[in-house]
PDB file of C-alpha atoms in Angstrom:
ATOM      1  CA  MET N   5       0.000   0.000   0.000  1.00 62.00           C
ATOM      2  CA  SER N   6       1.357   3.432  -0.900  1.00 63.00           C
ATOM      3  CA  ALA N   7       2.627   5.801   1.774  1.00 68.00           C
ATOM      4  CA  GLU N   8       0.253   8.448   0.442  1.00 69.00           C
ATOM      5  CA  LEU N   9      -2.772   6.234   1.049  1.00 66.00           C
ATOM      6  CA  ASP N  10      -1.472   5.296   4.487  1.00 70.00           C
ATOM      7  CA  ASP N  11      -1.085   9.001   5.353  1.00 75.00           C
ATOM      8  CA  TRP N  12      -4.571   9.743   4.023  1.00 69.00           C
ATOM      9  CA  HIS N  13      -6.034   7.058   6.308  1.00 69.00           C
ATOM     10  CA  ALA N  14      -4.189   8.526   9.297  1.00 72.00           C
ATOM     11  CA  ARG N  15      -5.331  12.101   8.583  1.00 73.00           C
ATOM     12  CA  HIS N  16      -8.975  11.059   8.259  1.00 63.00           C
ATOM     13  CA  GLY N  17      -9.064   9.032  11.450  1.00 71.00           C
ATOM     14  CA  TYR N  18      -9.240   5.506  10.023  1.00 77.00           C
ATOM     15  CA  VAL N  19      -9.103   2.699  12.596  1.00 84.00           C
ATOM     16  CA  SER N  20      -5.657   1.116  12.555  1.00 84.00           C
ATOM     17  CA  ARG N  21      -5.296  -2.184  10.722  1.00 89.00           C
ATOM     18  CA  PRO N  22      -3.432  -5.296  11.943  1.00 91.00           C
ATOM     19  CA  ARG N  23       0.354  -5.140  11.696  1.00 94.00           C
ATOM     20  CA  LEU N  24       2.655  -8.054  10.981  1.00 97.00           C
ATOM     21  CA  HIS N  25       4.866  -7.629  14.047  1.00 95.00           C
ATOM     22  CA  ASP N  26       1.780  -8.021  16.262  1.00 96.00           C
ATOM     23  CA  TYR N  27       0.015 -10.988  14.720  1.00 97.00           C
ATOM     24  CA  ALA N  28       3.211 -12.814  13.748  1.00 98.00           C
ATOM     25  CA  GLN N  29       3.964 -13.099  17.453  1.00 97.00           C
ATOM     26  CA  LYS N  30       0.346 -13.831  18.356  1.00 97.00           C
ATOM     27  CA  TYR N  31       0.276 -16.861  16.032  1.00 98.00           C
ATOM     28  CA  ALA N  32       3.924 -17.868  16.432  1.00 98.00           C
ATOM     29  CA  ASP N  33       2.954 -21.296  17.796  1.00 97.00           C
ATOM     30  CA  TYR N  34       1.214 -22.068  14.495  1.00 97.00           C
ATOM     31  CA  PHE N  35       3.033 -20.144  11.752  1.00 98.00           C
ATOM     32  CA  VAL N  36       6.433 -18.752  10.948  1.00 98.00           C
ATOM     33  CA  MET N  37       5.639 -15.552   9.048  1.00 98.00           C
ATOM     34  CA  THR N  38       8.064 -13.873   6.667  1.00 97.00           C
ATOM     35  CA  ARG N  39       7.245 -10.864   4.499  1.00 98.00           C
ATOM     36  CA  ARG N  40       9.337  -9.340   1.760  1.00 98.00           C
ATOM     37  CA  ASP N  41       8.208  -6.677  -0.702  1.00 97.00           C
ATOM     38  CA  GLY N  42       4.544  -7.320   0.086  1.00 98.00           C
ATOM     39  CA  ILE N  43       4.779 -11.122  -0.239  1.00 98.00           C
ATOM     40  CA  LEU N  44       3.833 -12.889   2.997  1.00 98.00           C
ATOM     41  CA  GLN N  45       5.020 -16.465   3.459  1.00 98.00           C
ATOM     42  CA  LEU N  46       3.194 -18.520   6.072  1.00 98.00           C
ATOM     43  CA  ARG N  47       4.985 -21.690   7.127  1.00 98.00           C
ATOM     44  CA  MET N  48       2.785 -23.951   9.242  1.00 97.00           C
ATOM     45  CA  HIS N  49       4.530 -25.710  12.116  1.00 97.00           C
ATOM     46  CA  THR N  50       4.142 -27.349  15.522  1.00 96.00           C
ATOM     47  CA  ASP N  51       7.086 -26.957  17.902  1.00 96.00           C
ATOM     48  CA  GLY N  52       9.304 -26.155  14.928  1.00 96.00           C
ATOM     49  CA  GLY N  53       8.455 -29.347  13.059  1.00 96.00           C
ATOM     50  CA  PRO N  54       5.660 -30.363  10.682  1.00 96.00           C
ATOM     51  CA  ALA N  55       2.317 -28.959  11.752  1.00 95.00           C
ATOM     52  CA  ARG N  56      -0.202 -31.156  13.555  1.00 93.00           C
ATOM     53  CA  PHE N  57      -3.868 -30.258  13.452  1.00 88.00           C
ATOM     54  CA  ASP N  58      -5.853 -30.112  16.691  1.00 86.00           C
ATOM     55  CA  PHE N  59      -8.638 -28.016  18.223  1.00 84.00           C
ATOM     56  CA  ALA N  60      -6.272 -25.186  19.140  1.00 88.00           C
ATOM     57  CA  THR N  61      -5.008 -25.047  15.566  1.00 90.00           C
ATOM     58  CA  HIS N  62      -8.607 -25.232  14.345  1.00 86.00           C
ATOM     59  CA  ASN N  63      -9.368 -22.060  16.281  1.00 91.00           C
ATOM     60  CA  ALA N  64      -6.113 -20.179  15.675  1.00 94.00           C
ATOM     61  CA  TRP N  65      -5.979 -20.569  11.912  1.00 95.00           C
ATOM     62  CA  ALA N  66      -9.503 -19.212  11.487  1.00 95.00           C
ATOM     63  CA  GLN N  67      -8.547 -16.062  13.402  1.00 96.00           C
ATOM     64  CA  ALA N  68      -5.186 -15.705  11.674  1.00 97.00           C
ATOM     65  CA  TRP N  69      -6.807 -15.580   8.226  1.00 98.00           C
ATOM     66  CA  GLN N  70      -8.813 -12.521   9.334  1.00 97.00           C
ATOM     67  CA  GLU N  71      -5.818 -10.548  10.557  1.00 97.00           C
ATOM     68  CA  ILE N  72      -3.665 -11.500   7.581  1.00 98.00           C
ATOM     69  CA  GLY N  73      -6.420 -10.478   5.199  1.00 97.00           C
ATOM     70  CA  ASN N  74      -6.976  -7.187   7.011  1.00 96.00           C
ATOM     71  CA  ASP N  75      -3.337  -6.071   6.831  1.00 97.00           C
ATOM     72  CA  PRO N  76      -2.996  -3.786   3.776  1.00 94.00           C
ATOM     73  CA  GLU N  77       0.751  -4.438   3.617  1.00 96.00           C
ATOM     74  CA  ASN N  78       0.102  -8.038   2.544  1.00 98.00           C
ATOM     75  CA  GLU N  79      -0.138  -8.239  -1.246  1.00 98.00           C
ATOM     76  CA  VAL N  80       0.480 -11.922  -2.079  1.00 98.00           C
ATOM     77  CA  LEU N  81       0.259 -14.941   0.248  1.00 98.00           C
ATOM     78  CA  ILE N  82       2.385 -18.087   0.078  1.00 98.00           C
ATOM     79  CA  LEU N  83       1.201 -20.959   2.303  1.00 98.00           C
ATOM     80  CA  THR N  84       3.472 -23.932   2.983  1.00 98.00           C
ATOM     81  CA  GLY N  85       4.392 -26.524   5.587  1.00 97.00           C
ATOM     82  CA  THR N  86       7.529 -27.412   7.532  1.00 97.00           C
ATOM     83  CA  GLY N  87       9.986 -30.124   6.586  1.00 96.00           C
ATOM     84  CA  GLU N  88       8.738 -32.949   4.411  1.00 95.00           C
ATOM     85  CA  GLU N  89       5.068 -32.985   5.482  1.00 96.00           C
ATOM     86  CA  TRP N  90       2.134 -30.644   4.973  1.00 96.00           C
ATOM     87  CA  LEU N  91       0.458 -31.947   8.140  1.00 93.00           C
ATOM     88  CA  ALA N  92       1.921 -34.663  10.331  1.00 91.00           C
ATOM     89  CA  PRO N  93      -0.093 -37.495  11.913  1.00 81.00           C
ATOM     90  CA  ASP N  94      -1.295 -37.243  15.493  1.00 70.00           C
ATOM     91  CA  PRO N  95       1.377 -38.921  17.674  1.00 67.00           C
ATOM     92  CA  ASP N  96      -1.371 -40.413  19.872  1.00 59.00           C
ATOM     93  CA  PRO N  97      -4.512 -40.827  17.744  1.00 54.00           C
ATOM     94  CA  ALA N  98      -6.305 -42.948  20.337  1.00 50.00           C
ATOM     95  CA  ALA N  99      -5.972 -40.208  22.947  1.00 49.00           C
ATOM     96  CA  GLY N 100      -7.116 -37.632  20.422  1.00 52.00           C
ATOM     97  CA  ALA N 101     -10.220 -39.644  19.580  1.00 50.00           C
ATOM     98  CA  THR N 102     -11.044 -40.063  23.275  1.00 50.00           C
ATOM     99  CA  THR N 103     -10.687 -36.313  23.821  1.00 54.00           C
ATOM    100  CA  LEU N 104     -12.934 -35.612  20.856  1.00 54.00           C
ATOM    101  CA  ILE N 105     -15.674 -37.880  22.178  1.00 52.00           C
ATOM    102  CA  GLN N 106     -15.439 -36.378  25.668  1.00 56.00           C
ATOM    103  CA  GLN N 107     -15.480 -32.813  24.427  1.00 55.00           C
ATOM    104  CA  THR N 108     -18.289 -33.253  21.936  1.00 54.00           C
ATOM    105  CA  ARG N 109     -20.521 -34.170  24.873  1.00 57.00           C
ATOM    106  CA  LEU N 110     -20.421 -30.504  25.878  1.00 57.00           C
ATOM    107  CA  ALA N 111     -23.066 -28.512  24.028  1.00 58.00           C
ATOM    108  CA  ASP N 112     -21.069 -25.273  23.996  1.00 60.00           C
ATOM    109  CA  PHE N 113     -17.937 -27.075  22.821  1.00 65.00           C
ATOM    110  CA  ARG N 114     -19.859 -28.769  20.025  1.00 69.00           C
ATOM    111  CA  TYR N 115     -20.932 -25.385  18.699  1.00 78.00           C
ATOM    112  CA  GLU N 116     -17.848 -23.229  19.342  1.00 73.00           C
ATOM    113  CA  HIS N 117     -15.025 -25.611  18.516  1.00 74.00           C
ATOM    114  CA  THR N 118     -16.526 -28.052  16.089  1.00 77.00           C
ATOM    115  CA  TYR N 119     -19.277 -26.396  14.073  1.00 85.00           C
ATOM    116  CA  TYR N 120     -18.368 -22.683  14.350  1.00 88.00           C
ATOM    117  CA  ASP N 121     -14.597 -23.040  14.037  1.00 90.00           C
ATOM    118  CA  ALA N 122     -14.961 -25.481  11.155  1.00 91.00           C
ATOM    119  CA  ILE N 123     -17.135 -23.009   9.279  1.00 94.00           C
ATOM    120  CA  LYS N 124     -14.912 -19.999   9.971  1.00 95.00           C
ATOM    121  CA  LEU N 125     -11.751 -21.929   9.160  1.00 95.00           C
ATOM    122  CA  LEU N 126     -12.747 -22.001   5.486  1.00 97.00           C
ATOM    123  CA  GLU N 127     -14.979 -18.929   5.315  1.00 97.00           C
ATOM    124  CA  ASN N 128     -12.284 -16.633   6.686  1.00 97.00           C
ATOM    125  CA  PHE N 129      -9.727 -18.053   4.266  1.00 98.00           C
ATOM    126  CA  VAL N 130     -11.923 -17.602   1.190  1.00 98.00           C
ATOM    127  CA  PHE N 131     -13.885 -14.476   2.146  1.00 98.00           C
ATOM    128  CA  GLY N 132     -11.334 -12.747   4.370  1.00 97.00           C
ATOM    129  CA  ILE N 133      -8.175 -12.860   2.255  1.00 98.00           C
ATOM    130  CA  ASP N 134      -8.439 -10.547  -0.758  1.00 97.00           C
ATOM    131  CA  ILE N 135      -4.965 -11.010  -2.221  1.00 98.00           C
ATOM    132  CA  PRO N 136      -3.522 -13.617  -4.602  1.00 98.00           C
ATOM    133  CA  THR N 137      -2.738 -16.903  -2.841  1.00 98.00           C
ATOM    134  CA  ILE N 138      -0.158 -19.559  -3.677  1.00 98.00           C
ATOM    135  CA  ALA N 139       0.171 -22.924  -1.925  1.00 98.00           C
ATOM    136  CA  ALA N 140       3.457 -24.826  -1.829  1.00 98.00           C
ATOM    137  CA  LEU N 141       2.301 -28.331  -0.868  1.00 98.00           C
ATOM    138  CA  ASN N 142       5.591 -29.604   0.496  1.00 97.00           C
ATOM    139  CA  GLY N 143       4.765 -33.252   1.198  1.00 96.00           C
ATOM    140  CA  PRO N 144       2.184 -35.797   2.276  1.00 95.00           C
ATOM    141  CA  SER N 145      -0.591 -34.887   4.682  1.00 92.00           C
ATOM    142  CA  THR N 146      -2.932 -36.626   7.061  1.00 87.00           C
ATOM    143  CA  SER N 147      -5.723 -34.162   6.235  1.00 86.00           C
ATOM    144  CA  HIS N 148      -6.633 -30.527   5.504  1.00 91.00           C
ATOM    145  CA  THR N 149      -5.045 -30.151   2.107  1.00 95.00           C
ATOM    146  CA  GLU N 150      -8.176 -28.200   1.185  1.00 96.00           C
ATOM    147  CA  PHE N 151      -6.327 -24.971   2.016  1.00 96.00           C
ATOM    148  CA  ALA N 152      -3.716 -25.794  -0.619  1.00 97.00           C
ATOM    149  CA  LEU N 153      -6.481 -26.470  -3.137  1.00 98.00           C
ATOM    150  CA  LEU N 154      -8.406 -23.305  -2.256  1.00 98.00           C
ATOM    151  CA  CYS N 155      -5.392 -21.161  -3.116  1.00 98.00           C
ATOM    152  CA  ASP N 156      -5.372 -19.519  -6.544  1.00 98.00           C
ATOM    153  CA  ILE N 157      -2.233 -21.420  -7.556  1.00 98.00           C
ATOM    154  CA  THR N 158      -1.128 -24.746  -6.086  1.00 98.00           C
ATOM    155  CA  LEU N 159       2.382 -26.169  -6.422  1.00 98.00           C
ATOM    156  CA  ALA N 160       3.252 -29.625  -5.119  1.00 98.00           C
ATOM    157  CA  ALA N 161       6.418 -31.506  -4.240  1.00 98.00           C
ATOM    158  CA  PRO N 162       6.653 -34.989  -5.824  1.00 98.00           C
ATOM    159  CA  THR N 163       5.931 -36.622  -2.456  1.00 97.00           C
ATOM    160  CA  ALA N 164       2.767 -34.594  -1.788  1.00 97.00           C
ATOM    161  CA  THR N 165      -0.524 -36.410  -1.326  1.00 97.00           C
ATOM    162  CA  ILE N 166      -4.113 -35.235  -1.087  1.00 96.00           C
ATOM    163  CA  VAL N 167      -6.421 -37.314   1.095  1.00 95.00           C
ATOM    164  CA  ASP N 168      -9.704 -37.180   2.987  1.00 95.00           C
ATOM    165  CA  PRO N 169      -9.475 -39.719   5.824  1.00 92.00           C
ATOM    166  CA  HIS N 170     -12.741 -38.870   7.607  1.00 92.00           C
ATOM    167  CA  LEU N 171     -14.784 -41.962   6.803  1.00 93.00           C
ATOM    168  CA  LEU N 172     -11.853 -44.251   7.599  1.00 92.00           C
ATOM    169  CA  ALA N 173     -11.971 -42.715  11.088  1.00 88.00           C
ATOM    170  CA  GLY N 174     -15.733 -43.240  11.300  1.00 89.00           C
ATOM    171  CA  VAL N 175     -16.696 -39.623  10.586  1.00 90.00           C
ATOM    172  CA  ALA N 176     -18.704 -38.249   7.665  1.00 93.00           C
ATOM    173  CA  PRO N 177     -16.474 -36.078   5.428  1.00 94.00           C
ATOM    174  CA  GLY N 178     -18.025 -32.640   5.572  1.00 94.00           C
ATOM    175  CA  ASP N 179     -15.647 -29.928   6.747  1.00 92.00           C
ATOM    176  CA  GLY N 180     -13.995 -28.849   3.516  1.00 95.00           C
ATOM    177  CA  GLN N 181     -11.762 -31.393   1.824  1.00 96.00           C
ATOM    178  CA  GLN N 182     -14.786 -33.147   0.315  1.00 96.00           C
ATOM    179  CA  LEU N 183     -15.966 -29.852  -1.141  1.00 97.00           C
ATOM    180  CA  THR N 184     -12.665 -29.161  -2.909  1.00 97.00           C
ATOM    181  CA  LEU N 185     -12.526 -32.711  -4.292  1.00 98.00           C
ATOM    182  CA  GLN N 186     -16.090 -32.605  -5.584  1.00 97.00           C
ATOM    183  CA  HIS N 187     -15.494 -29.326  -7.387  1.00 97.00           C
ATOM    184  CA  LEU N 188     -12.056 -30.120  -8.791  1.00 98.00           C
ATOM    185  CA  VAL N 189     -12.193 -33.799  -9.769  1.00 97.00           C
ATOM    186  CA  GLY N 190     -15.941 -34.323 -10.145  1.00 97.00           C
ATOM    187  CA  THR N 191     -18.677 -36.110  -8.240  1.00 97.00           C
ATOM    188  CA  LYS N 192     -17.769 -39.684  -9.133  1.00 98.00           C
ATOM    189  CA  ARG N 193     -14.018 -39.471  -8.552  1.00 97.00           C
ATOM    190  CA  ALA N 194     -14.558 -37.536  -5.335  1.00 98.00           C
ATOM    191  CA  ALA N 195     -16.974 -40.184  -4.037  1.00 98.00           C
ATOM    192  CA  TYR N 196     -14.342 -42.885  -4.548  1.00 98.00           C
ATOM    193  CA  HIS N 197     -11.738 -41.011  -2.519  1.00 97.00           C
ATOM    194  CA  LEU N 198     -14.228 -40.055   0.202  1.00 97.00           C
ATOM    195  CA  TYR N 199     -15.279 -43.701   0.665  1.00 97.00           C
ATOM    196  CA  THR N 200     -11.855 -45.343   0.353  1.00 96.00           C
ATOM    197  CA  GLY N 201      -9.582 -42.659   1.804  1.00 95.00           C
ATOM    198  CA  ALA N 202      -7.181 -43.463  -1.041  1.00 96.00           C
ATOM    199  CA  PRO N 203      -4.540 -40.728  -1.314  1.00 96.00           C
ATOM    200  CA  ILE N 204      -4.057 -38.839  -4.564  1.00 97.00           C
ATOM    201  CA  THR N 205      -0.372 -38.624  -5.439  1.00 97.00           C
ATOM    202  CA  ALA N 206       1.261 -35.505  -6.828  1.00 98.00           C
ATOM    203  CA  PRO N 207       1.425 -36.815 -10.439  1.00 98.00           C
ATOM    204  CA  GLU N 208      -2.229 -37.892 -10.219  1.00 98.00           C
ATOM    205  CA  ALA N 209      -3.159 -34.506  -8.738  1.00 98.00           C
ATOM    206  CA  LEU N 210      -1.475 -32.740 -11.647  1.00 98.00           C
ATOM    207  CA  GLU N 211      -3.306 -34.901 -14.188  1.00 98.00           C
ATOM    208  CA  LEU N 212      -6.652 -34.360 -12.437  1.00 97.00           C
ATOM    209  CA  GLY N 213      -6.214 -30.597 -12.201  1.00 97.00           C
ATOM    210  CA  LEU N 214      -5.848 -30.422  -8.411  1.00 98.00           C
ATOM    211  CA  VAL N 215      -2.407 -28.796  -8.632  1.00 98.00           C
ATOM    212  CA  ASN N 216      -0.804 -26.573 -11.255  1.00 98.00           C
ATOM    213  CA  GLU N 217       2.789 -27.796 -11.138  1.00 98.00           C
ATOM    214  CA  VAL N 218       4.813 -30.596  -9.562  1.00 98.00           C
ATOM    215  CA  VAL N 219       8.163 -29.118  -8.565  1.00 98.00           C
ATOM    216  CA  PRO N 220      11.234 -30.779  -6.984  1.00 98.00           C
ATOM    217  CA  ALA N 221      11.074 -30.326  -3.230  1.00 97.00           C
ATOM    218  CA  ASP N 222      14.248 -28.246  -3.066  1.00 97.00           C
ATOM    219  CA  GLU N 223      12.869 -25.835  -5.687  1.00 98.00           C
ATOM    220  CA  LEU N 224       9.284 -25.629  -4.410  1.00 98.00           C
ATOM    221  CA  LEU N 225       9.484 -22.428  -2.387  1.00 98.00           C
ATOM    222  CA  SER N 226      11.720 -20.633  -4.853  1.00 98.00           C
ATOM    223  CA  ARG N 227       9.161 -21.388  -7.589  1.00 98.00           C
ATOM    224  CA  ALA N 228       6.353 -20.077  -5.345  1.00 98.00           C
ATOM    225  CA  TRP N 229       8.307 -16.868  -4.769  1.00 98.00           C
ATOM    226  CA  GLU N 230       9.059 -16.556  -8.478  1.00 98.00           C
ATOM    227  CA  ILE N 231       5.337 -16.654  -9.268  1.00 98.00           C
ATOM    228  CA  ALA N 232       4.539 -14.287  -6.389  1.00 98.00           C
ATOM    229  CA  GLU N 233       7.118 -11.764  -7.608  1.00 98.00           C
ATOM    230  CA  SER N 234       5.650 -11.965 -11.115  1.00 98.00           C
ATOM    231  CA  ILE N 235       2.198 -11.220  -9.700  1.00 98.00           C
ATOM    232  CA  MET N 236       3.603  -8.310  -7.704  1.00 98.00           C
ATOM    233  CA  ALA N 237       4.847  -6.739 -10.950  1.00 98.00           C
ATOM    234  CA  ARG N 238       1.218  -6.121 -11.980  1.00 98.00           C
ATOM    235  CA  PRO N 239      -0.928  -3.196 -10.768  1.00 97.00           C
ATOM    236  CA  ARG N 240      -2.265  -3.550  -7.233  1.00 96.00           C
ATOM    237  CA  ALA N 241      -5.944  -3.247  -8.086  1.00 97.00           C
ATOM    238  CA  ALA N 242      -5.626  -5.603 -11.065  1.00 98.00           C
ATOM    239  CA  ARG N 243      -3.989  -8.396  -9.080  1.00 98.00           C
ATOM    240  CA  ARG N 244      -6.454  -8.105  -6.203  1.00 98.00           C
ATOM    241  CA  LEU N 245      -9.429  -8.095  -8.559  1.00 98.00           C
ATOM    242  CA  THR N 246      -7.991 -11.113 -10.381  1.00 98.00           C
ATOM    243  CA  HIS N 247      -8.040 -12.884  -7.034  1.00 98.00           C
ATOM    244  CA  ALA N 248     -11.674 -11.882  -6.587  1.00 98.00           C
ATOM    245  CA  ILE N 249     -12.493 -13.414  -9.974  1.00 98.00           C
ATOM    246  CA  THR N 250     -10.591 -16.655  -9.324  1.00 98.00           C
ATOM    247  CA  GLN N 251     -12.156 -17.072  -5.875  1.00 98.00           C
ATOM    248  CA  ARG N 252     -15.730 -16.447  -7.010  1.00 98.00           C
ATOM    249  CA  PRO N 253     -16.472 -20.160  -7.646  1.00 98.00           C
ATOM    250  CA  TRP N 254     -15.155 -21.060  -4.189  1.00 98.00           C
ATOM    251  CA  LYS N 255     -17.265 -18.378  -2.525  1.00 98.00           C
ATOM    252  CA  ARG N 256     -20.323 -19.751  -4.275  1.00 98.00           C
ATOM    253  CA  ALA N 257     -19.418 -23.320  -3.275  1.00 97.00           C
ATOM    254  CA  LEU N 258     -18.948 -22.392   0.388  1.00 97.00           C
ATOM    255  CA  VAL N 259     -22.261 -20.530   0.538  1.00 97.00           C
ATOM    256  CA  HIS N 260     -24.099 -23.466  -0.997  1.00 97.00           C
ATOM    257  CA  ASP N 261     -22.399 -26.471   0.591  1.00 96.00           C
ATOM    258  CA  LEU N 262     -20.070 -25.797   3.529  1.00 96.00           C
ATOM    259  CA  GLY N 263     -22.691 -25.468   6.274  1.00 94.00           C
ATOM    260  CA  PHE N 264     -24.499 -28.537   4.945  1.00 95.00           C
ATOM    261  CA  GLY N 265     -21.336 -30.634   5.051  1.00 95.00           C
ATOM    262  CA  VAL N 266     -20.189 -29.497   8.497  1.00 93.00           C
ATOM    263  CA  ALA N 267     -23.662 -30.000  10.001  1.00 92.00           C
ATOM    264  CA  HIS N 268     -23.813 -33.544   8.654  1.00 92.00           C
ATOM    265  CA  GLU N 269     -20.327 -34.336   9.937  1.00 90.00           C
ATOM    266  CA  MET N 270     -21.164 -33.021  13.409  1.00 86.00           C
ATOM    267  CA  PHE N 271     -24.513 -34.804  13.531  1.00 87.00           C
ATOM    268  CA  GLY N 272     -22.817 -38.046  12.546  1.00 85.00           C
ATOM    269  CA  ILE N 273     -20.390 -37.736  15.441  1.00 79.00           C
ATOM    270  CA  SER N 274     -23.251 -37.054  17.857  1.00 75.00           C
ATOM    271  CA  ALA N 275     -25.516 -39.789  16.514  1.00 73.00           C
ATOM    272  CA  ASP N 276     -22.875 -42.506  16.486  1.00 64.00           C
ATOM    273  CA  ARG N 277     -21.047 -41.724  19.728  1.00 60.00           C
ATOM    274  CA  LEU N 278     -23.382 -39.962  22.094  1.00 50.00           C
ATOM    275  CA  PHE N 279     -26.818 -41.563  21.785  1.00 46.00           C
TER     276      PHE N 279
END
């Protein structure tokens, strides 16, 4: 954003917007944030290693998208993981499942941290970030590759996989990954992967149109930055409005189908485990 516009905001009493030095520290347990020349790189992590997804992450990411999207100094977003995995498996899945069952017995928890956070996790990413987005899918994942697929451009390392494991864990697939699969690979192919949990490899993902390029792992981030720098060479309004155009189908899909999917997933958990 130009200094002139920033000064104009200050002179006319605009409310201050989020600043990187504040929210980078606020979300430091979940992301390493680096910004250069308007390009913000978010590297997901847990304790410095590959990120693991849990209820705290569920809540934090949804809030982080809002602050990132509301910072006018962010012009292009690169989203990636740490090490050789996009998301790492839960080190104690049995304990995690037990916690889930215990917590979903609480009515407030069921709304705040399952239904509401699941909705906002995707809504805030798609509706709250108004700049071009690039995903660098750095390796295999246990889940939640939908964020990579929701980005405008998706690059993948050769080892990357895309999977929806919900039904294998006894849960209806409704919180986002199923939506991206249905829209990108079609109803029939998506149904197969939702029922079997079969991972889609990087070469298959390229052939199916889930990713734009498969790039050697050691070149993945440099390629993401190369594309981001090319985007930054275009006029500010034009690149932001291009993002609005490319995200329009996802906004429509979320309005139509996200709440339906999440509600069915949550009801399935309640019906099978609580009654």
